[in-house]
Coordinates of C-alpha atoms and ligand atoms in Angstrom, one line a residue:
M64 CA 107.4 28.7 82.8
M65 CA 107.9 30.7 79.7
K66 CA 107.4 34.5 80.2
V67 CA 105.1 35.3 77.3
R68 CA 103.8 38.7 76.4
E69 CA 100.0 38.6 77.4
A70 CA 99.0 39.8 74.0
I71 CA 100.2 36.6 72.4
L72 CA 97.9 34.5 74.4
G73 CA 95.0 36.5 73.1
I74 CA 95.7 35.5 69.5
K75 CA 93.7 32.7 67.7
P76 CA 95.4 30.8 64.9
Y77 CA 94.4 32.0 61.4
V78 CA 92.1 29.3 59.8
P79 CA 93.4 29.1 56.1
G80 CA 91.5 27.4 53.3
K81 CA 92.3 23.8 53.2
P82 CA 95.1 23.0 50.6
I83 CA 94.0 20.6 47.6
E84 CA 97.0 18.4 48.5
E85 CA 95.9 17.8 51.9
V86 CA 92.4 16.9 50.9
K87 CA 93.7 14.4 48.5
R88 CA 96.0 12.9 51.1
E89 CA 93.4 12.7 53.9
L90 CA 90.5 11.5 51.8
G91 CA 92.3 9.5 49.1
L92 CA 90.8 11.7 46.4
S93 CA 92.6 12.3 43.1
D94 CA 90.4 15.1 41.7
V95 CA 89.8 17.9 44.1
I96 CA 89.0 21.7 43.5
K97 CA 89.5 24.7 45.9
L98 CA 87.1 27.4 45.8
A99 CA 88.0 28.5 49.4
S100 CA 90.7 31.2 49.3
N101 CA 89.5 33.6 46.7
E102 CA 92.4 32.8 44.6
N103 CA 92.4 33.5 40.7
P104 CA 91.0 30.5 38.8
L105 CA 92.6 31.4 35.7
G106 CA 96.1 31.1 37.3
P107 CA 98.9 33.7 37.5
S108 CA 99.4 36.4 34.9
P109 CA 101.5 34.7 32.2
R110 CA 103.7 37.7 31.9
G111 CA 104.2 37.6 35.7
V112 CA 105.4 34.1 35.4
E113 CA 107.8 34.7 32.6
A114 CA 109.3 37.6 34.5
A115 CA 109.7 35.5 37.7
G116 CA 111.4 32.9 35.6
K117 CA 114.0 35.2 34.5
A118 CA 114.4 36.5 38.0
L119 CA 115.5 33.1 39.0
E120 CA 119.0 33.5 37.7
S121 CA 119.6 36.3 40.3
L122 CA 118.4 34.4 43.3
N123 CA 122.0 34.8 44.9
L124 CA 121.3 38.6 45.3
Y125 CA 119.1 40.3 47.8
P126 CA 116.0 41.9 46.5
D127 CA 115.8 45.6 46.2
G128 CA 114.7 46.5 49.7
A129 CA 113.2 49.8 48.3
C130 CA 111.1 47.9 45.6
F131 CA 112.1 50.8 43.2
E132 CA 110.9 49.4 39.9
L133 CA 107.5 48.0 41.4
K134 CA 107.0 51.5 43.0
E135 CA 107.7 53.3 39.9
A136 CA 105.4 51.2 38.0
L137 CA 102.6 51.6 40.5
S138 CA 103.3 55.1 40.8
A139 CA 102.4 55.5 37.1
H140 CA 99.5 53.2 37.2
L141 CA 97.8 55.0 40.1
G142 CA 99.0 58.7 39.7
V143 CA 100.7 58.9 43.1
S144 CA 104.3 59.5 43.9
S145 CA 106.6 56.6 44.8
D146 CA 106.8 57.9 48.3
E147 CA 103.1 57.6 48.8
L148 CA 103.5 53.7 48.5
I149 CA 104.8 51.0 50.8
V150 CA 105.0 47.4 49.5
G151 CA 104.6 44.3 51.7
N152 CA 104.8 40.6 51.8
G153 CA 101.2 40.5 50.8
S154 CA 98.9 43.1 52.0
D155 CA 98.7 41.1 55.2
E156 CA 102.0 42.3 56.1
V157 CA 101.0 46.0 55.6
I158 CA 98.1 45.3 58.0
K159 CA 100.6 44.2 60.6
L160 CA 102.9 47.0 59.9
L161 CA 100.0 49.5 60.4
A162 CA 99.3 47.9 63.8
E163 CA 103.1 47.9 64.8
T164 CA 103.4 51.6 63.9
F165 CA 100.3 53.0 65.5
L166 CA 99.1 50.9 68.4
H167 CA 100.0 51.2 72.0
P168 CA 98.5 48.7 74.4
E169 CA 94.7 49.7 74.9
D170 CA 94.6 51.9 71.9
E171 CA 91.4 51.2 70.1
V172 CA 90.7 49.7 66.6
I173 CA 87.4 49.7 64.9
I174 CA 86.4 46.8 62.9
G175 CA 83.1 45.3 61.3
Q176 CA 81.3 42.4 62.8
Y177 CA 82.0 40.2 59.8
T178 CA 85.5 41.0 58.4
F179 CA 88.9 39.8 57.5
S180 CA 90.7 38.2 60.5
E181 CA 94.0 39.9 60.1
Y182 CA 92.8 43.1 61.4
E183 CA 92.0 41.3 64.7
F184 CA 95.2 39.5 64.6
A185 CA 97.3 42.7 64.3
T186 CA 95.4 44.5 66.8
R187 CA 95.7 41.6 69.5
L188 CA 99.4 41.3 68.6
M189 CA 100.0 44.9 69.7
G190 CA 97.7 44.6 72.8
G191 CA 95.1 47.0 71.1
K192 CA 91.5 46.9 72.1
L193 CA 88.9 45.9 69.3
V194 CA 85.7 47.8 69.0
V195 CA 83.6 45.6 66.8
I196 CA 80.7 47.3 65.0
D197 CA 77.6 45.2 64.0
A198 CA 76.8 44.9 60.2
L199 CA 73.7 46.6 58.8
D200 CA 71.9 44.4 56.1
W201 CA 75.0 42.6 55.3
H202 CA 77.1 45.8 54.9
E203 CA 79.6 47.5 57.2
N204 CA 77.9 50.1 59.1
L205 CA 80.3 53.2 58.5
A206 CA 77.9 55.6 60.4
A207 CA 78.1 53.4 63.5
M208 CA 81.8 53.1 63.0
A209 CA 82.0 57.0 63.1
E210 CA 79.9 57.1 66.3
A211 CA 82.3 54.6 67.9
I212 CA 85.4 56.6 67.4
T213 CA 87.0 57.8 70.7
D214 CA 90.2 59.8 71.7
K215 CA 91.7 56.3 71.8
T216 CA 90.7 55.2 68.3
R217 CA 93.8 55.0 66.2
L218 CA 92.8 52.7 63.2
I219 CA 89.5 51.8 61.6
F220 CA 89.5 49.0 59.2
V221 CA 86.9 48.7 56.3
G222 CA 87.2 45.8 53.9
N223 CA 86.0 47.4 50.6
P224 CA 84.8 45.0 49.2
N225 CA 84.6 43.2 52.6
N226 CA 85.6 39.8 53.0
P227 CA 83.5 37.6 53.8
L228 CA 80.4 39.5 53.0
G229 CA 81.4 40.6 49.4
T230 CA 79.7 44.2 49.8
I231 CA 81.1 47.4 49.6
A232 CA 81.0 50.7 51.4
K233 CA 79.6 53.4 49.0
K234 CA 81.5 56.8 48.4
E235 CA 78.9 58.6 50.3
A236 CA 79.3 56.6 53.3
V237 CA 83.1 56.7 53.2
D238 CA 83.0 60.4 52.7
S239 CA 80.7 60.9 55.9
L240 CA 83.1 58.8 57.9
L241 CA 86.0 60.7 56.8
A242 CA 84.4 64.0 57.7
K243 CA 84.4 62.6 61.4
L244 CA 87.9 61.1 61.4
P245 CA 90.0 62.8 64.0
Q246 CA 93.6 63.9 63.1
D247 CA 95.2 61.0 65.1
A248 CA 93.1 58.2 63.5
I249 CA 93.5 56.5 60.2
L250 CA 90.8 54.9 58.0
V251 CA 92.2 51.7 56.3
L252 CA 90.4 50.8 53.2
D253 CA 91.2 47.3 52.3
E254 CA 90.8 47.0 48.6
A255 CA 92.2 43.5 48.1
Y256 CA 89.2 42.8 45.6
Y257 CA 89.3 46.4 44.1
E258 CA 89.5 45.1 40.6
Y259 CA 86.4 43.0 40.8
A260 CA 84.1 45.8 42.1
T261 CA 81.7 47.3 39.5
D262 CA 79.2 49.2 41.6
P263 CA 79.2 52.9 40.2
D264 CA 79.1 54.2 43.7
Y265 CA 82.3 52.4 44.7
P266 CA 84.7 55.2 45.9
Q267 CA 87.8 55.8 43.9
S268 CA 89.8 55.9 47.2
V269 CA 93.3 56.9 45.8
D270 CA 91.6 60.5 45.5
Y271 CA 91.4 60.6 49.4
V272 CA 95.0 59.9 49.6
K273 CA 95.7 62.8 47.0
A274 CA 93.4 65.0 49.1
G275 CA 95.7 64.5 52.1
K276 CA 93.2 62.5 54.1
N277 CA 94.2 60.2 56.8
V278 CA 93.6 57.0 54.5
V279 CA 95.6 54.1 53.9
V280 CA 94.3 52.1 50.9
L281 CA 95.5 48.5 50.6
R282 CA 95.6 46.5 47.4
T283 CA 97.2 43.3 46.3
F284 CA 98.6 41.2 43.6
S285 CA 97.0 37.9 45.2
K286 CA 93.6 38.1 43.6
A287 CA 92.9 39.6 40.1
Y288 CA 96.5 39.3 39.2
G289 CA 96.8 35.8 40.3
L290 CA 100.2 36.1 42.4
A291 CA 99.1 34.8 45.8
G292 CA 101.9 32.5 46.1
L293 CA 104.5 35.0 45.8
R294 CA 103.1 37.4 48.3
V295 CA 103.0 40.8 47.3
G296 CA 100.5 43.7 48.3
Y297 CA 100.8 47.3 48.9
G298 CA 99.7 50.4 50.9
I299 CA 98.8 53.8 49.3
A300 CA 98.9 56.9 51.7
K301 CA 100.2 60.3 52.2
K302 CA 104.1 60.4 52.7
E303 CA 104.1 61.3 56.2
I304 CA 102.1 58.0 57.1
I305 CA 104.2 55.8 54.6
D306 CA 107.4 57.3 56.3
L307 CA 106.2 56.1 59.7
I308 CA 105.0 52.6 58.6
S309 CA 108.2 52.1 56.7
R310 CA 110.3 52.3 59.9
A311 CA 108.6 48.9 61.1
R312 CA 109.4 47.2 57.9
E313 CA 112.0 44.6 57.4
P314 CA 114.8 45.6 55.0
F315 CA 114.0 42.9 52.4
N316 CA 110.5 42.3 53.0
V317 CA 109.3 41.6 49.4
N318 CA 111.3 38.9 47.6
S319 CA 112.7 39.5 44.2
L320 CA 110.6 37.3 42.1
A321 CA 107.5 38.8 43.7
Q322 CA 108.7 42.2 42.8
T323 CA 109.7 41.3 39.2
A324 CA 106.5 39.3 38.7
A325 CA 104.2 42.1 40.0
V326 CA 105.8 44.7 37.7
A327 CA 104.9 42.6 34.7
A328 CA 101.6 41.5 36.0
L329 CA 100.6 45.1 36.4
G330 CA 101.1 45.6 32.7
D331 CA 99.2 42.4 31.6
E332 CA 95.8 44.1 30.8
E333 CA 94.8 40.9 28.9
H334 CA 95.0 38.6 32.0
L335 CA 93.4 41.1 34.2
G336 CA 90.6 41.6 31.7
A337 CA 90.2 37.8 31.3
S338 CA 90.1 37.5 35.0
Q339 CA 87.4 40.1 35.5
R340 CA 85.2 38.4 32.7
V341 CA 85.5 34.9 34.1
N342 CA 84.4 36.2 37.4
E343 CA 81.4 38.2 36.0
E344 CA 80.3 35.1 34.0
G345 CA 80.8 32.9 37.1
K346 CA 78.9 35.2 39.3
S347 CA 75.9 35.2 37.0
Y348 CA 75.8 31.4 36.6
L349 CA 76.1 31.0 40.4
Y350 CA 73.3 33.4 41.1
A351 CA 71.0 31.9 38.6
Q352 CA 71.8 28.3 40.3
F353 CA 71.3 29.6 43.8
D354 CA 68.0 31.1 42.6
R355 CA 67.0 27.7 41.0
L356 CA 67.8 25.9 44.3
G357 CA 66.0 28.5 46.4
L358 CA 69.1 29.6 48.2
S359 CA 69.6 33.1 49.3
Y360 CA 73.1 34.7 48.9
I361 CA 74.7 38.1 49.5
P362 CA 75.2 39.9 46.1
T363 CA 78.8 40.3 45.8
E364 CA 81.4 43.0 44.5
A365 CA 84.1 40.6 44.9
N366 CA 85.4 37.0 43.6
F367 CA 83.3 35.1 46.3
I368 CA 79.8 34.7 47.4
M369 CA 78.2 34.2 50.8
V370 CA 75.5 31.7 50.3
Q371 CA 72.9 30.6 53.0
V372 CA 72.6 27.0 53.2
G373 CA 70.2 26.7 56.0
R374 CA 72.2 24.2 58.1
S375 CA 75.4 23.9 59.8
S376 CA 78.3 25.1 57.5
R377 CA 80.7 22.6 58.9
E378 CA 78.4 19.8 57.9
V379 CA 78.0 21.1 54.5
F380 CA 81.8 21.7 54.3
Q381 CA 82.6 18.1 55.2
A382 CA 80.0 16.7 52.8
L383 CA 81.4 18.9 49.9
L384 CA 84.9 17.8 50.8
Q385 CA 83.9 14.2 50.3
K386 CA 82.9 15.1 46.8
G387 CA 86.4 16.8 46.4
V388 CA 85.1 20.4 46.5
I389 CA 86.8 22.8 49.1
I390 CA 84.9 25.8 50.2
R391 CA 85.0 27.9 53.3
T392 CA 82.5 27.5 56.3
G393 CA 80.6 30.6 57.3
N394 CA 81.1 29.6 61.0
I395 CA 84.7 30.8 61.1
F396 CA 83.2 34.3 60.3
G397 CA 80.4 34.0 62.7
L398 CA 77.8 33.2 60.1
D399 CA 77.0 29.5 60.9
N400 CA 74.5 28.6 58.2
F401 CA 76.4 30.3 55.4
I402 CA 79.0 28.9 53.3
R403 CA 81.6 31.1 51.3
V404 CA 82.4 29.9 47.8
S405 CA 85.1 31.5 45.6
I406 CA 84.1 32.2 41.9
G407 CA 85.9 29.7 39.9
L408 CA 86.1 28.6 36.2
P409 CA 82.9 27.5 34.5
E410 CA 83.6 23.8 35.0
E411 CA 84.5 24.3 38.7
N412 CA 81.3 26.3 39.4
Q413 CA 79.3 23.5 37.6
R414 CA 81.0 20.9 39.8
F415 CA 80.3 22.9 42.8
I416 CA 76.7 23.5 42.1
A417 CA 76.1 19.7 41.3
A418 CA 78.0 18.6 44.6
L419 CA 76.0 21.3 46.7
E420 CA 72.7 20.1 45.2
E421 CA 73.5 16.6 46.1
V422 CA 74.5 17.4 49.6
L423 CA 71.4 19.7 50.3
A424 CA 69.0 17.1 48.8
Ligands
PLP205 C1 90.2 41.6 52.8 C2 91.5 41.0 52.5 N1 92.6 41.8 52.7 C3 93.8 41.2 52.7 C4 94.1 40.0 52.2 C5 95.4 39.5 52.1 O1 96.0 39.6 50.9 P1 97.5 39.3 50.7 O2 97.5 38.0 49.9 O3 97.9 40.4 49.8 O4 98.2 39.3 52.0 C6 92.8 39.1 51.9 C7 93.1 37.8 51.5 O5 92.4 36.9 51.4 C8 91.7 39.7 52.1 O6 90.6 38.9 51.8

């Protein structure tokens, strides 16, 4: 028998969105759309693609392990210093690095009831203990999270906006939680969908870092910048925290194409603006259609919407798949009669609505 670490046996495999090619193969379809992984429907930043193309010629060389240029660009963009930044192979990697750096077995990690699965994965990997806090009106309950803090709490993960709910924790709620955060615990504000949030009460979390709080802000190039395939995300935190997390990092964790493309994409305001506009327009269209169909949904601050379909999400998923539309079932998040749909291009949204209407008829 293999002598495996017990923590490994507690890990459930990640359930990714179904890839387009797989659906085409399995169902013999030629025209398939994917509104399942909150990807950018406009495609990658053209400037990012061009920069990555040029970087292909240097693939014989190792990437810059320090991500110097990308950190310089982010530093100017965010108004923090380069040593307050860590870049990862996606923000997924930074989540794992946080767990590897701070969790002893049995240490506690506070997460919300409906949340991004990587927090659970990273916690379990390190043998940490999950403390799961019920949602309140489809929002993460930060007051209850604060009450759940013990002397074993090391990390608190708040998806802001939360995936899969799409809702945000407002500044006031984050401020109150921070007021109760002990010195040896860290609040992780996962802002993978930061660029899409429009609520005026959405906190400007980099200010927490500047104020020296125990906060790690996570952001990514996978969503609004359209570079999910390259894998590049980052964490913003005070130098003391960055220095510690960096010890657990692989020397060349971010590939050279990702670094170069991310620098260019960060300066591509046109693509970012267009991505935000497509999202806002898609959101209004989908809200109007859900209203027309009598379906309730959770208003979103991100690029996806949770909509209540009133029946098994797996059934609806399968039926939509037959029509060449890939979405995400709510049941993987513990919300069985909801589906999560990423906001797409106008024609994709229309096709999704037409298919959904037929499936629910
Ligand atoms: C809340 C949240 N955090 C992090 C990530 C991971 O992003 P990345 O592609 O940067 O690893 C995702 C991706 O879906 C997400 O939804």
